[in-house]
mmCIF file of C-alpha atoms in Angstrom:
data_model
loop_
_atom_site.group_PDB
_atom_site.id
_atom_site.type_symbol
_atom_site.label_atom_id
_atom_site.label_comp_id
_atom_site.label_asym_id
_atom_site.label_seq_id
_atom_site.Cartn_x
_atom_site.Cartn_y
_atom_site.Cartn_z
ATOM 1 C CA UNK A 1 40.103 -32.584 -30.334
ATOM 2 C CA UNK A 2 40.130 -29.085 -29.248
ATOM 3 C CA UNK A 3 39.221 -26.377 -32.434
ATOM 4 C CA UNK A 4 40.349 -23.828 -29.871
ATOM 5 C CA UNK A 5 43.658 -24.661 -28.272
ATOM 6 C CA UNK A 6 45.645 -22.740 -31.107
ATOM 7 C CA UNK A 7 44.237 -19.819 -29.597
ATOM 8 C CA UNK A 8 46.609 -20.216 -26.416
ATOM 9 C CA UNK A 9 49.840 -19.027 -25.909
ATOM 10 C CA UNK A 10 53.152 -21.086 -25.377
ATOM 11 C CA UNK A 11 53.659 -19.995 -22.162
ATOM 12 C CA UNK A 12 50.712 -21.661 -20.996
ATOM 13 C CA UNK A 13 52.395 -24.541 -20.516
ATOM 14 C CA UNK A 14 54.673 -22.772 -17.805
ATOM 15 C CA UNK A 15 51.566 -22.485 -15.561
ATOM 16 C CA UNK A 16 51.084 -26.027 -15.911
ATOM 17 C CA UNK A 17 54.503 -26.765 -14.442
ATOM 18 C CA UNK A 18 54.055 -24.472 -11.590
ATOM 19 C CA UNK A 19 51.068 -26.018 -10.609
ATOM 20 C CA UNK A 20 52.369 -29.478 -10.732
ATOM 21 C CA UNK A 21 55.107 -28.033 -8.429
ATOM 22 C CA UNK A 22 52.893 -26.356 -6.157
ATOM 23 C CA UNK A 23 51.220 -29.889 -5.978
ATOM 24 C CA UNK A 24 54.105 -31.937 -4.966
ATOM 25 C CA UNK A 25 56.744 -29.758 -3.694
ATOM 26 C CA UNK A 26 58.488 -32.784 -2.378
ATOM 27 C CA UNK A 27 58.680 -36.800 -2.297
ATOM 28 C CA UNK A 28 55.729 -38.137 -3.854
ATOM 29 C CA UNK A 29 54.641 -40.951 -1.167
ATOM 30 C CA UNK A 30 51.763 -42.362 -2.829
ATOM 31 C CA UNK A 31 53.841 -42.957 -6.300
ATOM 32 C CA UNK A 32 56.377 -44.703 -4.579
ATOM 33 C CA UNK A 33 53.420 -46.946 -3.693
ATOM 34 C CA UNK A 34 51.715 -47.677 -6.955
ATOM 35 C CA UNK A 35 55.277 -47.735 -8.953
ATOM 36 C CA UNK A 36 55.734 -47.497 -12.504
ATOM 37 C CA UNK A 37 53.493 -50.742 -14.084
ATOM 38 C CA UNK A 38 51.828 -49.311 -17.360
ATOM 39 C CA UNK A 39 48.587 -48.582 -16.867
ATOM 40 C CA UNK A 40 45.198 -47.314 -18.319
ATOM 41 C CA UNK A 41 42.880 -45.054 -16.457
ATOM 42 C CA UNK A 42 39.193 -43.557 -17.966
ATOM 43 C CA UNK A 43 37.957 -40.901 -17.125
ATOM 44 C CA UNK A 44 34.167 -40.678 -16.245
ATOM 45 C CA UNK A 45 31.909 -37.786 -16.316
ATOM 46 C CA UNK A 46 29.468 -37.988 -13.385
ATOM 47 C CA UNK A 47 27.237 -35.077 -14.195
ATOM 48 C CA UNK A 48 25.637 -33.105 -17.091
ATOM 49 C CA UNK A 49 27.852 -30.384 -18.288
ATOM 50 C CA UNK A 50 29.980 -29.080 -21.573
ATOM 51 C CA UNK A 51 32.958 -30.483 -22.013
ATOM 52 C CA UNK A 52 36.145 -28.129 -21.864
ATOM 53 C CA UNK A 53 39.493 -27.912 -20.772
ATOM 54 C CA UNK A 54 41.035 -30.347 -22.760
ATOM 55 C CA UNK A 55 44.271 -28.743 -23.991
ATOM 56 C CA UNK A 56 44.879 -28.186 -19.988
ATOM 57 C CA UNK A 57 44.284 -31.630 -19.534
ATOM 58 C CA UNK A 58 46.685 -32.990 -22.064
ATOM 59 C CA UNK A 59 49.472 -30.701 -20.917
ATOM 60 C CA UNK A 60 49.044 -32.021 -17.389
ATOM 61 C CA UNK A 61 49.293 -35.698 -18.041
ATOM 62 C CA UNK A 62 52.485 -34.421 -21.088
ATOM 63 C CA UNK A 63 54.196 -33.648 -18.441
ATOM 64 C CA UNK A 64 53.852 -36.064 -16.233
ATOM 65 C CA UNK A 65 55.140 -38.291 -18.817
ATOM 66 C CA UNK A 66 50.854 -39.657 -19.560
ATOM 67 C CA UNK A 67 49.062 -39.538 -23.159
ATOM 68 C CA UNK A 68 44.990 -38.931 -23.272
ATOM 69 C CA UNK A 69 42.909 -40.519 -25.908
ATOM 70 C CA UNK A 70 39.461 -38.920 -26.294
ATOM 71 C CA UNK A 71 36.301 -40.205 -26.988
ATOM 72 C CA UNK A 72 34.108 -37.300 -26.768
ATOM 73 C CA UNK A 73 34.656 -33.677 -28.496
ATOM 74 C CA UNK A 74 35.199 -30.492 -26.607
ATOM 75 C CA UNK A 75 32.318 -28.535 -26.345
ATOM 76 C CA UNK A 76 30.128 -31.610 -26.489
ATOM 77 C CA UNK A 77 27.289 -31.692 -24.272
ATOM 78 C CA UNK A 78 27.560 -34.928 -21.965
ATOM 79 C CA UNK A 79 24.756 -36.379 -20.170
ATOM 80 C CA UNK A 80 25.709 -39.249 -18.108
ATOM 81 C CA UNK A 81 23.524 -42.348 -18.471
ATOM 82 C CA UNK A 82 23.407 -44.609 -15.642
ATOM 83 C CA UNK A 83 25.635 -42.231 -13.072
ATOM 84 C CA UNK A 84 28.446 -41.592 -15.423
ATOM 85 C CA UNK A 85 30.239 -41.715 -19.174
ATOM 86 C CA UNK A 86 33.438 -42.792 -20.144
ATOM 87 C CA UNK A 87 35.252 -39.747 -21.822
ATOM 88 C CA UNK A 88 39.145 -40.507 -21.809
ATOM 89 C CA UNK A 89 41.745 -42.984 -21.719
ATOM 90 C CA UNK A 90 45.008 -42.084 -19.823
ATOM 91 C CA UNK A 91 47.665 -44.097 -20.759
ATOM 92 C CA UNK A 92 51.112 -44.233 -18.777
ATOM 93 C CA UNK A 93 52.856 -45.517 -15.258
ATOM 94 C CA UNK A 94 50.402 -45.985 -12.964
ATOM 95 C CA UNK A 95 52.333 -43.474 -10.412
ATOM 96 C CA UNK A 96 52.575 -40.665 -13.094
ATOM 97 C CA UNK A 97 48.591 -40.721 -13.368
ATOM 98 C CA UNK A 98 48.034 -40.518 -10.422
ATOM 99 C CA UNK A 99 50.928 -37.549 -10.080
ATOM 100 C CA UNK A 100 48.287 -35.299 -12.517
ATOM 101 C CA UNK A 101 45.266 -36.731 -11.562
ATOM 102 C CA UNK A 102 44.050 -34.191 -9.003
ATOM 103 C CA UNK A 103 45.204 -31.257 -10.801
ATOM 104 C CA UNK A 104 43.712 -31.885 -14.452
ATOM 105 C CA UNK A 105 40.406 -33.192 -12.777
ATOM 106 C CA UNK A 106 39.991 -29.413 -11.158
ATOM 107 C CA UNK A 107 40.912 -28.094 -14.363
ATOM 108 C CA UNK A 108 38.773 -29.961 -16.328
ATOM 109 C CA UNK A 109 35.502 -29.472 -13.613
ATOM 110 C CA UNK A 110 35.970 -25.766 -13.278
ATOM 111 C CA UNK A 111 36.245 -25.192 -16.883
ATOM 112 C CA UNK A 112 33.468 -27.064 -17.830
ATOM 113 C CA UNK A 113 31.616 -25.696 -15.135
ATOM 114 C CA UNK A 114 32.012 -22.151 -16.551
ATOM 115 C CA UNK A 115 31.517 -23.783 -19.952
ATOM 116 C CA UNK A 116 28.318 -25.238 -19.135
ATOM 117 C CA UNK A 117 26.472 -21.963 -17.818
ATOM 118 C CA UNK A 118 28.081 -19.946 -20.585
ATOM 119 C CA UNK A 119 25.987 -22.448 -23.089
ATOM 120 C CA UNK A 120 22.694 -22.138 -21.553
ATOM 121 C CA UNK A 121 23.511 -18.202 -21.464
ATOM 122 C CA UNK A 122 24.288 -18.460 -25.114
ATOM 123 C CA UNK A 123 21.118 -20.546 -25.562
ATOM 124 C CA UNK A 124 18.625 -17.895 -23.430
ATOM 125 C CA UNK A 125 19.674 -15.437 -25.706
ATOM 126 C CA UNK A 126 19.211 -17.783 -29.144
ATOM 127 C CA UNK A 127 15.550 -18.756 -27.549
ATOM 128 C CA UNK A 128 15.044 -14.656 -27.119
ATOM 129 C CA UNK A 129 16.298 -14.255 -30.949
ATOM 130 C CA UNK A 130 18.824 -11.454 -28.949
ATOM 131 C CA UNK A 131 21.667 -10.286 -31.605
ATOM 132 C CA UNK A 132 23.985 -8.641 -28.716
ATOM 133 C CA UNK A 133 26.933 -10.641 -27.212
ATOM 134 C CA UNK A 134 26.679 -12.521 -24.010
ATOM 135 C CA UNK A 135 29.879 -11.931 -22.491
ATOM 136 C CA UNK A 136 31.997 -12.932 -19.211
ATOM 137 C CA UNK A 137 33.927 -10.757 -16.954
ATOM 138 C CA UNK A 138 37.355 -10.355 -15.925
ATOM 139 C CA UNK A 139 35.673 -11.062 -11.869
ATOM 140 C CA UNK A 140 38.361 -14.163 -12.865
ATOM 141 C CA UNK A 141 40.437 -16.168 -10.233
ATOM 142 C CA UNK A 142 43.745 -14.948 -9.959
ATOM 143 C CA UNK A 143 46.264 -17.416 -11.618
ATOM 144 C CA UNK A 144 43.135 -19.253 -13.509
ATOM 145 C CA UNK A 145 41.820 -16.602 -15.746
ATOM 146 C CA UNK A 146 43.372 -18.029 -19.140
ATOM 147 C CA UNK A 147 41.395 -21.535 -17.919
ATOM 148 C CA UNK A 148 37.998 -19.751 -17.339
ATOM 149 C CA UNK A 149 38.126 -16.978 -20.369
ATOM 150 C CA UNK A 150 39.091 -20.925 -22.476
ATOM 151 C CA UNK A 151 35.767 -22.069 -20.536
ATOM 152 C CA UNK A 152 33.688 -18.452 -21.727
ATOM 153 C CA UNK A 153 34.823 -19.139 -25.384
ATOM 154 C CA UNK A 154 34.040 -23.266 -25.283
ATOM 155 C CA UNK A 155 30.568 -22.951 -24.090
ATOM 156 C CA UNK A 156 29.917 -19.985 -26.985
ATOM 157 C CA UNK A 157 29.968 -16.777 -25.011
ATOM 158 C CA UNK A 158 32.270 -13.714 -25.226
ATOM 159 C CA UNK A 159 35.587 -13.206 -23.181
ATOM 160 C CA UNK A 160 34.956 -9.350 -22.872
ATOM 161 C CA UNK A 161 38.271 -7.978 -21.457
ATOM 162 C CA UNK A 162 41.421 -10.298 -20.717
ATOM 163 C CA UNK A 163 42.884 -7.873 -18.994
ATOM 164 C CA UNK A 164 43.595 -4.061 -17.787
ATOM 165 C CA UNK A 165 45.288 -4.072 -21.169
ATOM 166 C CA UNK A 166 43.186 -5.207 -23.483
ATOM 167 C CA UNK A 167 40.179 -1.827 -23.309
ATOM 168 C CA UNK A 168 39.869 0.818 -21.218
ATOM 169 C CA UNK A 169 36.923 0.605 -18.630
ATOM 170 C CA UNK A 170 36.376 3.505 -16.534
ATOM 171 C CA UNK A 171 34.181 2.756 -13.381
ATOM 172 C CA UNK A 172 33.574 4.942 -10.756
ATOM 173 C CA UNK A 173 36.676 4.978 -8.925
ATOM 174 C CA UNK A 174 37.950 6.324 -11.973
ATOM 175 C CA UNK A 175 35.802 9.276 -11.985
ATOM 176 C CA UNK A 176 35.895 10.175 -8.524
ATOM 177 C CA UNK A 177 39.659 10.292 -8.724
ATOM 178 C CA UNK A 178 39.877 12.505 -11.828
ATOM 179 C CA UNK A 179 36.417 15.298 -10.801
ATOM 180 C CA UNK A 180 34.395 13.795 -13.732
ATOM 181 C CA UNK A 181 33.579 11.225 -16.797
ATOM 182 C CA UNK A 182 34.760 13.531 -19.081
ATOM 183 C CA UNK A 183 38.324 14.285 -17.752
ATOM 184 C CA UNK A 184 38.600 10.294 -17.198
ATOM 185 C CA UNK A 185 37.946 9.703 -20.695
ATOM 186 C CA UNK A 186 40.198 12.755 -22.212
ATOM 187 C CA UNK A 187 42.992 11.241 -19.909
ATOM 188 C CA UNK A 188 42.335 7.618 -21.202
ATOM 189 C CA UNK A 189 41.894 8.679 -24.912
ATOM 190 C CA UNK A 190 45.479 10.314 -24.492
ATOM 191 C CA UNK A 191 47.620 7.175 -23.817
ATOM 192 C CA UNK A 192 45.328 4.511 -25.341
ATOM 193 C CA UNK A 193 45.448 5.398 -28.979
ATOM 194 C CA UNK A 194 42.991 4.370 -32.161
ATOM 195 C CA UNK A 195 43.092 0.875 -31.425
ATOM 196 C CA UNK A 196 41.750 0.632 -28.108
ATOM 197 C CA UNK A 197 38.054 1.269 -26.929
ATOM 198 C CA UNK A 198 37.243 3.270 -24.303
ATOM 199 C CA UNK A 199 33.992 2.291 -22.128
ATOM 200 C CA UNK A 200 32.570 4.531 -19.456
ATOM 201 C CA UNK A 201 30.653 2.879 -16.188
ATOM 202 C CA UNK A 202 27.410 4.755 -15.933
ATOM 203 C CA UNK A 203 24.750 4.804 -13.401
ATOM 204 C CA UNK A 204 22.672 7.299 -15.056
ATOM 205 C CA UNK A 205 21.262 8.537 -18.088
ATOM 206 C CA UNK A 206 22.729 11.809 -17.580
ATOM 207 C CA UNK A 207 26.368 10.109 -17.448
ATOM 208 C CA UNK A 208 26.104 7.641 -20.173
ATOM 209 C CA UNK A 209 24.955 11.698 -21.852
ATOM 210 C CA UNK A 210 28.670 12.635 -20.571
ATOM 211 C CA UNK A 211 30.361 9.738 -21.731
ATOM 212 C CA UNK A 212 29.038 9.698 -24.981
ATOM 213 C CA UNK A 213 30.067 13.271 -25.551
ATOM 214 C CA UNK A 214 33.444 12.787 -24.141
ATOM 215 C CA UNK A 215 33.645 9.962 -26.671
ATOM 216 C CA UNK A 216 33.411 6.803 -25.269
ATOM 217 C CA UNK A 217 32.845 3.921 -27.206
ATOM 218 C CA UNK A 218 30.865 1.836 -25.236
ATOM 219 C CA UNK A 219 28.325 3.235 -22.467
ATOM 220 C CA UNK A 220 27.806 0.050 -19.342
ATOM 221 C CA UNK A 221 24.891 0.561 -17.760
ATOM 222 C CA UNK A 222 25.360 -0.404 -14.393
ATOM 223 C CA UNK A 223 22.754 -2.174 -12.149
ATOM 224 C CA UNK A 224 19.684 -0.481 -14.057
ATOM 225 C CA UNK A 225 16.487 -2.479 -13.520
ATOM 226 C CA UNK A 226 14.895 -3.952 -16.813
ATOM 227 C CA UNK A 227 11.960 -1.186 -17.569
ATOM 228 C CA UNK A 228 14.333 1.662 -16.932
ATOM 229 C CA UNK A 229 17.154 0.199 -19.203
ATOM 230 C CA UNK A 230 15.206 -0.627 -21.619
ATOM 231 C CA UNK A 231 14.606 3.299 -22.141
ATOM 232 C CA UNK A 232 18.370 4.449 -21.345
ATOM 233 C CA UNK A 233 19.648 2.060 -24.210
ATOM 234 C CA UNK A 234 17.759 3.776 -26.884
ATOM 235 C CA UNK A 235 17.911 7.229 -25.268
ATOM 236 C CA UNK A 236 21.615 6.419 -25.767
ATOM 237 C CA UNK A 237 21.497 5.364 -29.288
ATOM 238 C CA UNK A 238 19.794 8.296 -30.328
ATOM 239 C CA UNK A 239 22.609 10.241 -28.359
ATOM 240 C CA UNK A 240 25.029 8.650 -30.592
ATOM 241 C CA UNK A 241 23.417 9.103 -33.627
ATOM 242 C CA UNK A 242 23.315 12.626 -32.729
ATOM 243 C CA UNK A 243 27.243 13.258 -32.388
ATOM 244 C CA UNK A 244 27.724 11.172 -35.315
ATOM 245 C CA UNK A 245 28.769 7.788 -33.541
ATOM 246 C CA UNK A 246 27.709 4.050 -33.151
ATOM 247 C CA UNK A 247 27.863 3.950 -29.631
ATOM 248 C CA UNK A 248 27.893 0.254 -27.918
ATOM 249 C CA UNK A 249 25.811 -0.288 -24.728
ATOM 250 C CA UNK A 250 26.298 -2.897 -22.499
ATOM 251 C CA UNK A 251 24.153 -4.109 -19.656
ATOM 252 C CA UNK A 252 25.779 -4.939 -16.378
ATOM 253 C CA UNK A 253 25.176 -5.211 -12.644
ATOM 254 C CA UNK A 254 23.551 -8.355 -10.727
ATOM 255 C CA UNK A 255 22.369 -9.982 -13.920
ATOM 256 C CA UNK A 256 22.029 -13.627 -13.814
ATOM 257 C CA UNK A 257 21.168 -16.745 -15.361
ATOM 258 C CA UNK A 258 17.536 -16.545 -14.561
ATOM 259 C CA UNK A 259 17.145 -12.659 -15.114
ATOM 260 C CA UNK A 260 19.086 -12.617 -18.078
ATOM 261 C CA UNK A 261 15.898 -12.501 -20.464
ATOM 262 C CA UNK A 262 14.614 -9.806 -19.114
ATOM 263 C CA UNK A 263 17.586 -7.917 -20.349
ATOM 264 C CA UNK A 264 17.976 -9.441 -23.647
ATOM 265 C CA UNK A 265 16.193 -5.596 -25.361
ATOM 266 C CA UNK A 266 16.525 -3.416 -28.597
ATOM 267 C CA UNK A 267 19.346 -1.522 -27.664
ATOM 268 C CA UNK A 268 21.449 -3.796 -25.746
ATOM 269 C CA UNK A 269 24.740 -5.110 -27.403
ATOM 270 C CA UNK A 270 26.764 -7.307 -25.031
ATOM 271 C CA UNK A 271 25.263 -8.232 -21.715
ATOM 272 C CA UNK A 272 28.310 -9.338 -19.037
ATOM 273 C CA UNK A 273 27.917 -12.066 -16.266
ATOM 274 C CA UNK A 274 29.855 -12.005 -12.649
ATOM 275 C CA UNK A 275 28.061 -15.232 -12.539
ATOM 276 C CA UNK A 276 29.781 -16.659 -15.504
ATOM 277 C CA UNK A 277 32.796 -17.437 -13.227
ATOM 278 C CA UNK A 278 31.808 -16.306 -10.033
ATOM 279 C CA UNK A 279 29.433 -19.255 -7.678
ATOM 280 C CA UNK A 280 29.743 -21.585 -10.745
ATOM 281 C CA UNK A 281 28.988 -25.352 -10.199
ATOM 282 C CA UNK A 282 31.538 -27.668 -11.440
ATOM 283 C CA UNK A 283 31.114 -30.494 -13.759
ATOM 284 C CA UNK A 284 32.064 -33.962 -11.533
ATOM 285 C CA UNK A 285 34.747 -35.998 -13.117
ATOM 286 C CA UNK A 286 36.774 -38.950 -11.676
ATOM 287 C CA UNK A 287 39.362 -40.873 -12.982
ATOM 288 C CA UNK A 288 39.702 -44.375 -11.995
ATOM 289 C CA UNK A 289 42.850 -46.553 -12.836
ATOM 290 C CA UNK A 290 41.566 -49.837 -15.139
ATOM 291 C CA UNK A 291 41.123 -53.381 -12.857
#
């Protein structure tokens, strides 16, 4: 049901377990009421949305000793006729659905919450025939990143950086604590080898000038207003060109689901999104026991 769930790691399942514990760290009161009759609950989806979290959602109910049957896709866009859609079956003891229900419902709203405005970012930019890559951010929730970067992918957008690991961005802290862009970058290009991109922060044209020469891969241009980085991106194309490099730019900084057009330019190859994960609605789900 889920083209992308080979993409996680084994341990994921770990996470699962620790949130089940952090759930019921002791007697489970309301099990002991329901017992352990086989039961079948569906799940309903209450609001329109893209559908994603699945492989969390399986794990939960795995280990609570549940299966989940699935009627609709992930990634499917679900519009709920007549206040809601059926989307799941659980199967199991009625108290070990209701031991996961809490937790894979948040899983599954937040992730398809993040899903769902990752589509209609991916969708902007199809309408506005863009060829750059909409991408998150790693502005993640601490402990929940691997369920929102699964979210980014699902609704079609870019996971940018997983982690401080995966590239090298140097912002302005970085700078100020090393006396410029270019000593940043020659310390960064030092440790990180050939395999890993470097990208420089820039707030002006004059920096993204420095980082390019220091060579940096990929210039951010940080909370530039639409007319002036329109001109920056192809000032700094031409500076690549120039030193005999494809430099990337990326467009950052405040830019939202209802600006993002307005960025969408020649020049521009990934545009990232605080708001991706950051403010996000969540999809409404419920899961109600069969009677």
């Amino acid at each position: 049901m889920s083209k992308f769930a080979a993409l996680l790691p084994p341990t994921f399942t770990r996470t699962i377990e620790a949130w089940l514990a952090e759930d019921i760290p002791s007697f489970d009161y309301g099990g002991f009421v329901v017992g352990d009759a086989p039961k079948t609950a569906t799940l309903y989806c209450k609001s329109p949305g893209v559908l994603s979290g699945i492989p969390f959602f399986n794990e939960v109910f795995r280990q609570t000793g549940c299966s989940v049957t699935w009627d609709i896709e992930e990634g499917a866009e679900i519009v709920p006729q007549e206040g809601k859609v059926s989307v799941a079956k659980v199967h199991g003891p009625a108290r070990r659905i209701l031991l996961g229900e809490r937790l894979a419902l948040n899983i599954l709203a937040r992730c398809s919450g993040i899903a769902s405005r990752a589509r209609r970012l991916r969708e902007v930019a199809d309408r506005m025939a863009f060829l750059g890559v909409v991408a998150g951010t790693r502005k993640t929730t601490p402990g929940f990143r691997l369920v929102e970067k699964y979210g980014m992918m699902v609704g079609g957008a870019d996971t940018h950086r997983m982690d401080l690991s995966t590239m090298v961005m140097l912002k302005d802290n970085h700078v100020w604590s090393t006396g410029s862009i270019t000593k940043a970058v020659e310390a960064a290009r030092g440790v990180a080898g050939f395999s890993i991109k470097i990208e420089v922060e820039c707030q002006s044209i004059e920096e993204a000038f420095e980082a390019i020469d220091a060579g940096a891969d990929v210039v951010m241009l940080d909370n530039f207003v639409p007319d002036d980085i329109r001109l920056a991106a192809v000032e700094v194309k031409t500076r690549g060109v120039a030193v005999g490099r494809q430099v990337l730019v990326e467009a950052s900084g405040g830019i939202t689901e209802e600006t993002a057009h307005l960025y969408m330019l020649p020049g521009i190859d990934i545009i990232s999104f605080g708001t991706m994960t950051q403010s996000v609605p969540h999809v409404d789900f419920s899961l109600k026991i069969d009677h």
